Amino acid sequence: MNDTISIKKTGKQILVFLFFLFLIFLFLLKGKDVSQILKIAACASFPAIAAGIAMAGAFNLSEGLNLGILLKAMGHKVSFAQGMKYAYTGFFFSSITPSSTGGQPMQLYAMKKDGIDLSHGSLALLMELASFQAMAFLFELFAVAMIPVLGISLPVTIKILIIAGFIMNAAFVAFLLVVIFSERMGQRILGLLKKILPRLPFVKEETKSQWIGKMEDGLQEFHACALLMKEHKRAIAKMCVISAGQIICWFGVPYMVYLALGYQGSSFLHLFVLQILIYMSSSLLPLPGAMGISEYAFLQLFGSIYSGSSMTAAVLLSRGISFYFLLALSGIMLLLIYGAARQRKCKTIFS
């Protein structure tokens, strides 16, 4: 990978991200009393905000631990710092690229530089993704069941997005499980795609061949996942528990913001379910970090919880902690990590 090209591409992605962020702030603050919103946010309880930040930080920590567990199971000596480096890399580049497409390639690049085989790195990332998505889907099933129990009213637009997101997530998890555990079914799906892809119009033959090659390689990785799971059942179970804790902490941030703003009356469970519904509603659209749609869904679903300027302050604090803070933290940590690595390299050269 050419570092110069990588830096230029990252710079462009950051500029696009900042443009989207500017539009979101315009949407949230248009016609609002900005001074009142800032006053409410400034008066928020520091202990509750600090607890929310710690809960958000558990997201990266959990991914770092899970990647470390998987890579160690494959025989690699991965330190805690290395696991966190891969987690920060994934979150940062996933957040600034559409459909989170940039995270895993950059994680593989970081692993390769640490001497980890691409096949092992790909397998670890695939297993970590499968664990998170499977646990997230279980929580989604729980949230859907709790909608009538908690008396949650869903606006039509949000209901449509939630249904579409739920179907897409269910299909994705089902696809992962089927392809990982059924080699015959995986071959059938691949055979079907091999028949469909050559008939696609406006796509070069070379591109079609590349897609088929990648799918064949991907199918091998899926089957390797099944073997890994059978060989390391305890490690996989531990990883699933960590993923469940990761989701509880991450989706629990809005409740800490609720407490920080001095509100009472709504339970952790209620706000936790609302945040899961926000996650489901933002799954369908390929926007960097689900920007825009997450804020919109928050305004729609938390409308019965907050009012006036408190509503805007709540969405800014909640998204600020659970997403923008993590993005900034990931970027800063990557600068420190790679800056320290470059300094060590320079000392080695001139010593």
PDB file of C-alpha atoms in Angstrom, residues 20-227:
ATOM      1  CA  PHE A  20     -21.856  15.650   6.344  1.00  0.00           C
ATOM      2  CA  LEU A  21     -21.217  16.687   9.945  1.00  0.00           C
ATOM      3  CA  PHE A  22     -21.740  20.349   9.014  1.00  0.00           C
ATOM      4  CA  LEU A  23     -25.088  19.505   7.369  1.00  0.00           C
ATOM      5  CA  ILE A  24     -26.179  17.526  10.438  1.00  0.00           C
ATOM      6  CA  PHE A  25     -25.392  20.445  12.750  1.00  0.00           C
ATOM      7  CA  LEU A  26     -27.361  22.760  10.457  1.00  0.00           C
ATOM      8  CA  PHE A  27     -30.315  20.360  10.607  1.00  0.00           C
ATOM      9  CA  LEU A  28     -30.185  19.973  14.399  1.00  0.00           C
ATOM     10  CA  LEU A  29     -29.617  23.639  15.266  1.00  0.00           C
ATOM     11  CA  LYS A  30     -31.731  25.379  12.608  1.00  0.00           C
ATOM     12  CA  GLY A  31     -34.263  27.655  14.303  1.00  0.00           C
ATOM     13  CA  LYS A  32     -33.108  26.578  17.778  1.00  0.00           C
ATOM     14  CA  ASP A  33     -31.807  28.620  20.702  1.00  0.00           C
ATOM     15  CA  VAL A  34     -28.170  27.541  20.489  1.00  0.00           C
ATOM     16  CA  SER A  35     -27.180  29.325  23.708  1.00  0.00           C
ATOM     17  CA  GLN A  36     -29.922  27.481  25.613  1.00  0.00           C
ATOM     18  CA  ILE A  37     -28.836  24.126  24.153  1.00  0.00           C
ATOM     19  CA  LEU A  38     -25.214  24.794  25.125  1.00  0.00           C
ATOM     20  CA  LYS A  39     -26.318  25.835  28.616  1.00  0.00           C
ATOM     21  CA  ILE A  40     -28.262  22.582  29.095  1.00  0.00           C
ATOM     22  CA  ALA A  41     -25.335  20.494  27.837  1.00  0.00           C
ATOM     23  CA  ALA A  42     -22.861  22.397  30.040  1.00  0.00           C
ATOM     24  CA  CYS A  43     -25.011  21.769  33.128  1.00  0.00           C
ATOM     25  CA  ALA A  44     -25.148  18.015  32.506  1.00  0.00           C
ATOM     26  CA  SER A  45     -23.972  15.864  35.411  1.00  0.00           C
ATOM     27  CA  PHE A  46     -20.261  15.145  34.966  1.00  0.00           C
ATOM     28  CA  PRO A  47     -20.289  11.720  36.722  1.00  0.00           C
ATOM     29  CA  ALA A  48     -23.102  10.481  34.440  1.00  0.00           C
ATOM     30  CA  ILE A  49     -21.354  11.835  31.341  1.00  0.00           C
ATOM     31  CA  ALA A  50     -18.073  10.232  32.455  1.00  0.00           C
ATOM     32  CA  ALA A  51     -19.891   6.918  32.950  1.00  0.00           C
ATOM     33  CA  GLY A  52     -21.361   7.254  29.455  1.00  0.00           C
ATOM     34  CA  ILE A  53     -17.906   7.893  27.999  1.00  0.00           C
ATOM     35  CA  ALA A  54     -16.544   4.821  29.800  1.00  0.00           C
ATOM     36  CA  MET A  55     -19.426   2.718  28.447  1.00  0.00           C
ATOM     37  CA  ALA A  56     -18.765   3.984  24.932  1.00  0.00           C
ATOM     38  CA  GLY A  57     -15.061   3.224  25.328  1.00  0.00           C
ATOM     39  CA  ALA A  58     -16.000  -0.384  26.059  1.00  0.00           C
ATOM     40  CA  PHE A  59     -16.914  -0.709  22.371  1.00  0.00           C
ATOM     41  CA  ASN A  60     -13.324  -0.440  21.144  1.00  0.00           C
ATOM     42  CA  LEU A  61     -12.020  -2.329  24.164  1.00  0.00           C
ATOM     43  CA  SER A  62     -14.314  -5.277  23.410  1.00  0.00           C
ATOM     44  CA  GLU A  63     -13.280  -5.467  19.764  1.00  0.00           C
ATOM     45  CA  GLY A  64      -9.615  -5.295  20.722  1.00  0.00           C
ATOM     46  CA  LEU A  65     -10.068  -8.134  23.236  1.00  0.00           C
ATOM     47  CA  ASN A  66     -11.994 -10.275  20.754  1.00  0.00           C
ATOM     48  CA  LEU A  67      -9.427  -9.866  17.996  1.00  0.00           C
ATOM     49  CA  GLY A  68      -6.684 -10.704  20.478  1.00  0.00           C
ATOM     50  CA  ILE A  69      -8.526 -13.864  21.575  1.00  0.00           C
ATOM     51  CA  LEU A  70      -8.992 -15.047  17.988  1.00  0.00           C
ATOM     52  CA  LEU A  71      -5.458 -14.291  16.808  1.00  0.00           C
ATOM     53  CA  LYS A  72      -3.966 -15.976  19.875  1.00  0.00           C
ATOM     54  CA  ALA A  73      -6.119 -19.031  19.141  1.00  0.00           C
ATOM     55  CA  MET A  74      -4.462 -19.113  15.715  1.00  0.00           C
ATOM     56  CA  GLY A  75      -1.007 -19.098  17.298  1.00  0.00           C
ATOM     57  CA  HIS A  76      -0.085 -15.411  17.041  1.00  0.00           C
ATOM     58  CA  LYS A  77       1.482 -13.575  19.975  1.00  0.00           C
ATOM     59  CA  VAL A  78      -0.757 -10.525  19.989  1.00  0.00           C
ATOM     60  CA  SER A  79      -0.394  -7.988  22.786  1.00  0.00           C
ATOM     61  CA  PHE A  80      -3.266  -5.995  24.284  1.00  0.00           C
ATOM     62  CA  ALA A  81      -1.857  -2.852  22.605  1.00  0.00           C
ATOM     63  CA  GLN A  82      -1.900  -4.548  19.208  1.00  0.00           C
ATOM     64  CA  GLY A  83      -5.494  -5.667  19.662  1.00  0.00           C
ATOM     65  CA  MET A  84      -6.500  -2.100  20.522  1.00  0.00           C
ATOM     66  CA  LYS A  85      -4.597  -0.779  17.505  1.00  0.00           C
ATOM     67  CA  TYR A  86      -6.660  -3.033  15.224  1.00  0.00           C
ATOM     68  CA  ALA A  87      -9.866  -1.960  16.987  1.00  0.00           C
ATOM     69  CA  TYR A  88      -9.098   1.761  16.671  1.00  0.00           C
ATOM     70  CA  THR A  89      -8.095   1.297  13.029  1.00  0.00           C
ATOM     71  CA  GLY A  90     -11.360  -0.491  12.253  1.00  0.00           C
ATOM     72  CA  PHE A  91     -13.585   2.043  13.983  1.00  0.00           C
ATOM     73  CA  PHE A  92     -11.885   5.091  12.478  1.00  0.00           C
ATOM     74  CA  PHE A  93     -11.846   3.948   8.859  1.00  0.00           C
ATOM     75  CA  SER A  94     -15.271   2.293   9.063  1.00  0.00           C
ATOM     76  CA  SER A  95     -16.734   5.547  10.381  1.00  0.00           C
ATOM     77  CA  ILE A  96     -15.437   7.791   7.591  1.00  0.00           C
ATOM     78  CA  THR A  97     -16.250   5.482   4.653  1.00  0.00           C
ATOM     79  CA  PRO A  98     -19.675   4.650   3.143  1.00  0.00           C
ATOM     80  CA  SER A  99     -21.170   1.355   4.352  1.00  0.00           C
ATOM     81  CA  SER A 100     -18.161   0.971   6.692  1.00  0.00           C
ATOM     82  CA  THR A 101     -16.134  -0.466   3.793  1.00  0.00           C
ATOM     83  CA  GLY A 102     -12.772   1.020   4.753  1.00  0.00           C
ATOM     84  CA  GLY A 103     -12.312  -0.497   8.204  1.00  0.00           C
ATOM     85  CA  GLN A 104     -11.429  -4.119   7.524  1.00  0.00           C
ATOM     86  CA  PRO A 105      -8.940  -3.471   4.653  1.00  0.00           C
ATOM     87  CA  MET A 106      -7.019  -1.082   6.903  1.00  0.00           C
ATOM     88  CA  GLN A 107      -7.144  -3.556   9.790  1.00  0.00           C
ATOM     89  CA  LEU A 108      -5.693  -6.240   7.507  1.00  0.00           C
ATOM     90  CA  TYR A 109      -2.970  -3.796   6.454  1.00  0.00           C
ATOM     91  CA  ALA A 110      -2.096  -3.138  10.114  1.00  0.00           C
ATOM     92  CA  MET A 111      -2.067  -6.864  10.883  1.00  0.00           C
ATOM     93  CA  LYS A 112       0.118  -7.594   7.856  1.00  0.00           C
ATOM     94  CA  LYS A 113       2.679  -5.058   9.079  1.00  0.00           C
ATOM     95  CA  ASP A 114       2.717  -6.939  12.402  1.00  0.00           C
ATOM     96  CA  GLY A 115       3.529 -10.200  10.621  1.00  0.00           C
ATOM     97  CA  ILE A 116       0.046 -11.734  10.732  1.00  0.00           C
ATOM     98  CA  ASP A 117      -0.974 -13.734   7.660  1.00  0.00           C
ATOM     99  CA  LEU A 118      -3.758 -12.141   5.618  1.00  0.00           C
ATOM    100  CA  SER A 119      -5.716 -15.394   5.771  1.00  0.00           C
ATOM    101  CA  HIS A 120      -5.573 -15.426   9.590  1.00  0.00           C
ATOM    102  CA  GLY A 121      -6.341 -11.714   9.781  1.00  0.00           C
ATOM    103  CA  SER A 122      -9.337 -12.082   7.463  1.00  0.00           C
ATOM    104  CA  LEU A 123     -10.584 -15.049   9.474  1.00  0.00           C
ATOM    105  CA  ALA A 124     -10.275 -13.153  12.769  1.00  0.00           C
ATOM    106  CA  LEU A 125     -12.143 -10.133  11.384  1.00  0.00           C
ATOM    107  CA  LEU A 126     -14.852 -12.326   9.904  1.00  0.00           C
ATOM    108  CA  MET A 127     -15.359 -14.153  13.198  1.00  0.00           C
ATOM    109  CA  GLU A 128     -15.425 -10.891  15.156  1.00  0.00           C
ATOM    110  CA  LEU A 129     -18.024  -9.498  12.744  1.00  0.00           C
ATOM    111  CA  ALA A 130     -20.101 -12.684  12.937  1.00  0.00           C
ATOM    112  CA  SER A 131     -20.014 -12.579  16.749  1.00  0.00           C
ATOM    113  CA  PHE A 132     -21.103  -8.927  16.909  1.00  0.00           C
ATOM    114  CA  GLN A 133     -23.838  -9.298  14.284  1.00  0.00           C
ATOM    115  CA  ALA A 134     -25.215 -12.480  15.871  1.00  0.00           C
ATOM    116  CA  MET A 135     -25.377 -10.882  19.335  1.00  0.00           C
ATOM    117  CA  ALA A 136     -26.815  -7.656  17.900  1.00  0.00           C
ATOM    118  CA  PHE A 137     -29.530  -9.628  16.112  1.00  0.00           C
ATOM    119  CA  LEU A 138     -30.490 -11.395  19.344  1.00  0.00           C
ATOM    120  CA  PHE A 139     -30.884  -7.979  20.995  1.00  0.00           C
ATOM    121  CA  GLU A 140     -32.923  -6.825  17.981  1.00  0.00           C
ATOM    122  CA  LEU A 141     -35.302  -9.768  18.448  1.00  0.00           C
ATOM    123  CA  PHE A 142     -35.606  -8.781  22.116  1.00  0.00           C
ATOM    124  CA  ALA A 143     -36.273  -5.125  21.204  1.00  0.00           C
ATOM    125  CA  VAL A 144     -38.998  -6.053  18.699  1.00  0.00           C
ATOM    126  CA  ALA A 145     -40.685  -8.221  21.344  1.00  0.00           C
ATOM    127  CA  MET A 146     -40.512  -5.352  23.869  1.00  0.00           C
ATOM    128  CA  ILE A 147     -42.170  -2.718  21.620  1.00  0.00           C
ATOM    129  CA  PRO A 148     -45.764  -3.592  22.673  1.00  0.00           C
ATOM    130  CA  VAL A 149     -44.704  -4.379  26.252  1.00  0.00           C
ATOM    131  CA  LEU A 150     -43.173  -0.920  26.724  1.00  0.00           C
ATOM    132  CA  GLY A 151     -45.915   0.788  24.701  1.00  0.00           C
ATOM    133  CA  ILE A 152     -43.461   2.303  22.231  1.00  0.00           C
ATOM    134  CA  SER A 153     -45.103   4.284  19.427  1.00  0.00           C
ATOM    135  CA  LEU A 154     -43.235   4.232  16.108  1.00  0.00           C
ATOM    136  CA  PRO A 155     -43.645   6.925  13.422  1.00  0.00           C
ATOM    137  CA  VAL A 156     -44.367   5.466   9.971  1.00  0.00           C
ATOM    138  CA  THR A 157     -40.998   6.432   8.473  1.00  0.00           C
ATOM    139  CA  ILE A 158     -39.078   4.924  11.379  1.00  0.00           C
ATOM    140  CA  LYS A 159     -41.247   1.792  11.304  1.00  0.00           C
ATOM    141  CA  ILE A 160     -40.399   1.275   7.625  1.00  0.00           C
ATOM    142  CA  LEU A 161     -36.673   1.755   8.281  1.00  0.00           C
ATOM    143  CA  ILE A 162     -36.771  -0.607  11.278  1.00  0.00           C
ATOM    144  CA  ILE A 163     -38.564  -3.338   9.310  1.00  0.00           C
ATOM    145  CA  ALA A 164     -36.151  -2.983   6.386  1.00  0.00           C
ATOM    146  CA  GLY A 165     -33.131  -2.977   8.722  1.00  0.00           C
ATOM    147  CA  PHE A 166     -34.426  -5.988  10.634  1.00  0.00           C
ATOM    148  CA  ILE A 167     -34.972  -7.987   7.431  1.00  0.00           C
ATOM    149  CA  MET A 168     -31.525  -7.062   6.134  1.00  0.00           C
ATOM    150  CA  ASN A 169     -29.808  -7.973   9.415  1.00  0.00           C
ATOM    151  CA  ALA A 170     -31.746 -11.250   9.642  1.00  0.00           C
ATOM    152  CA  ALA A 171     -30.756 -12.147   6.086  1.00  0.00           C
ATOM    153  CA  PHE A 172     -27.120 -11.261   6.773  1.00  0.00           C
ATOM    154  CA  VAL A 173     -26.911 -13.342   9.963  1.00  0.00           C
ATOM    155  CA  ALA A 174     -28.724 -16.251   8.287  1.00  0.00           C
ATOM    156  CA  PHE A 175     -26.322 -16.052   5.337  1.00  0.00           C
ATOM    157  CA  LEU A 176     -23.304 -16.068   7.673  1.00  0.00           C
ATOM    158  CA  LEU A 177     -24.551 -19.053   9.633  1.00  0.00           C
ATOM    159  CA  VAL A 178     -25.596 -21.059   6.574  1.00  0.00           C
ATOM    160  CA  VAL A 179     -22.390 -20.480   4.636  1.00  0.00           C
ATOM    161  CA  ILE A 180     -20.156 -21.074   7.682  1.00  0.00           C
ATOM    162  CA  PHE A 181     -21.817 -24.314   8.818  1.00  0.00           C
ATOM    163  CA  SER A 182     -23.059 -25.807   5.531  1.00  0.00           C
ATOM    164  CA  GLU A 183     -20.367 -26.314   2.915  1.00  0.00           C
ATOM    165  CA  ARG A 184     -22.878 -27.824   0.475  1.00  0.00           C
ATOM    166  CA  MET A 185     -25.220 -24.845   0.787  1.00  0.00           C
ATOM    167  CA  GLY A 186     -22.283 -22.476   0.384  1.00  0.00           C
ATOM    168  CA  GLN A 187     -21.298 -24.192  -2.853  1.00  0.00           C
ATOM    169  CA  ARG A 188     -24.879 -23.968  -4.108  1.00  0.00           C
ATOM    170  CA  ILE A 189     -25.054 -20.236  -3.375  1.00  0.00           C
ATOM    171  CA  LEU A 190     -21.691 -19.727  -5.086  1.00  0.00           C
ATOM    172  CA  GLY A 191     -22.872 -21.751  -8.097  1.00  0.00           C
ATOM    173  CA  LEU A 192     -25.999 -19.595  -8.359  1.00  0.00           C
ATOM    174  CA  LEU A 193     -23.965 -16.386  -8.206  1.00  0.00           C
ATOM    175  CA  LYS A 194     -21.597 -17.723 -10.887  1.00  0.00           C
ATOM    176  CA  LYS A 195     -24.611 -18.071 -13.172  1.00  0.00           C
ATOM    177  CA  ILE A 196     -26.010 -14.623 -12.359  1.00  0.00           C
ATOM    178  CA  LEU A 197     -22.824 -12.511 -12.449  1.00  0.00           C
ATOM    179  CA  PRO A 198     -21.836 -13.219 -16.104  1.00  0.00           C
ATOM    180  CA  ARG A 199     -25.247 -11.936 -17.205  1.00  0.00           C
ATOM    181  CA  LEU A 200     -24.920  -8.572 -15.466  1.00  0.00           C
ATOM    182  CA  PRO A 201     -24.919  -5.673 -17.948  1.00  0.00           C
ATOM    183  CA  PHE A 202     -22.528  -2.698 -17.815  1.00  0.00           C
ATOM    184  CA  VAL A 203     -19.911  -4.683 -15.846  1.00  0.00           C
ATOM    185  CA  LYS A 204     -16.547  -5.596 -17.399  1.00  0.00           C
ATOM    186  CA  GLU A 205     -15.713  -9.270 -17.799  1.00  0.00           C
ATOM    187  CA  GLU A 206     -12.494  -8.715 -15.860  1.00  0.00           C
ATOM    188  CA  THR A 207     -14.472  -7.257 -12.958  1.00  0.00           C
ATOM    189  CA  LYS A 208     -16.894 -10.185 -12.998  1.00  0.00           C
ATOM    190  CA  SER A 209     -13.972 -12.633 -12.846  1.00  0.00           C
ATOM    191  CA  GLN A 210     -12.480 -10.718  -9.916  1.00  0.00           C
ATOM    192  CA  TRP A 211     -15.802 -10.854  -8.056  1.00  0.00           C
ATOM    193  CA  ILE A 212     -16.091 -14.605  -8.577  1.00  0.00           C
ATOM    194  CA  GLY A 213     -12.502 -15.100  -7.389  1.00  0.00           C
ATOM    195  CA  LYS A 214     -13.155 -13.070  -4.251  1.00  0.00           C
ATOM    196  CA  MET A 215     -16.333 -15.029  -3.536  1.00  0.00           C
ATOM    197  CA  GLU A 216     -14.460 -18.332  -3.866  1.00  0.00           C
ATOM    198  CA  ASP A 217     -11.788 -17.068  -1.465  1.00  0.00           C
ATOM    199  CA  GLY A 218     -14.498 -15.806   0.883  1.00  0.00           C
ATOM    200  CA  LEU A 219     -16.237 -19.178   0.877  1.00  0.00           C
ATOM    201  CA  GLN A 220     -13.002 -20.848   1.957  1.00  0.00           C
ATOM    202  CA  GLU A 221     -12.734 -18.339   4.826  1.00  0.00           C
ATOM    203  CA  PHE A 222     -16.293 -19.139   5.928  1.00  0.00           C
ATOM    204  CA  HIS A 223     -15.512 -22.845   6.098  1.00  0.00           C
ATOM    205  CA  ALA A 224     -12.290 -22.100   7.974  1.00  0.00           C
ATOM    206  CA  CYS A 225     -14.460 -20.209  10.480  1.00  0.00           C
ATOM    207  CA  ALA A 226     -16.495 -23.356  11.132  1.00  0.00           C
ATOM    208  CA  LEU A 227     -13.323 -25.352  11.779  1.00  0.00           C
TER     209      LEU A 227
END
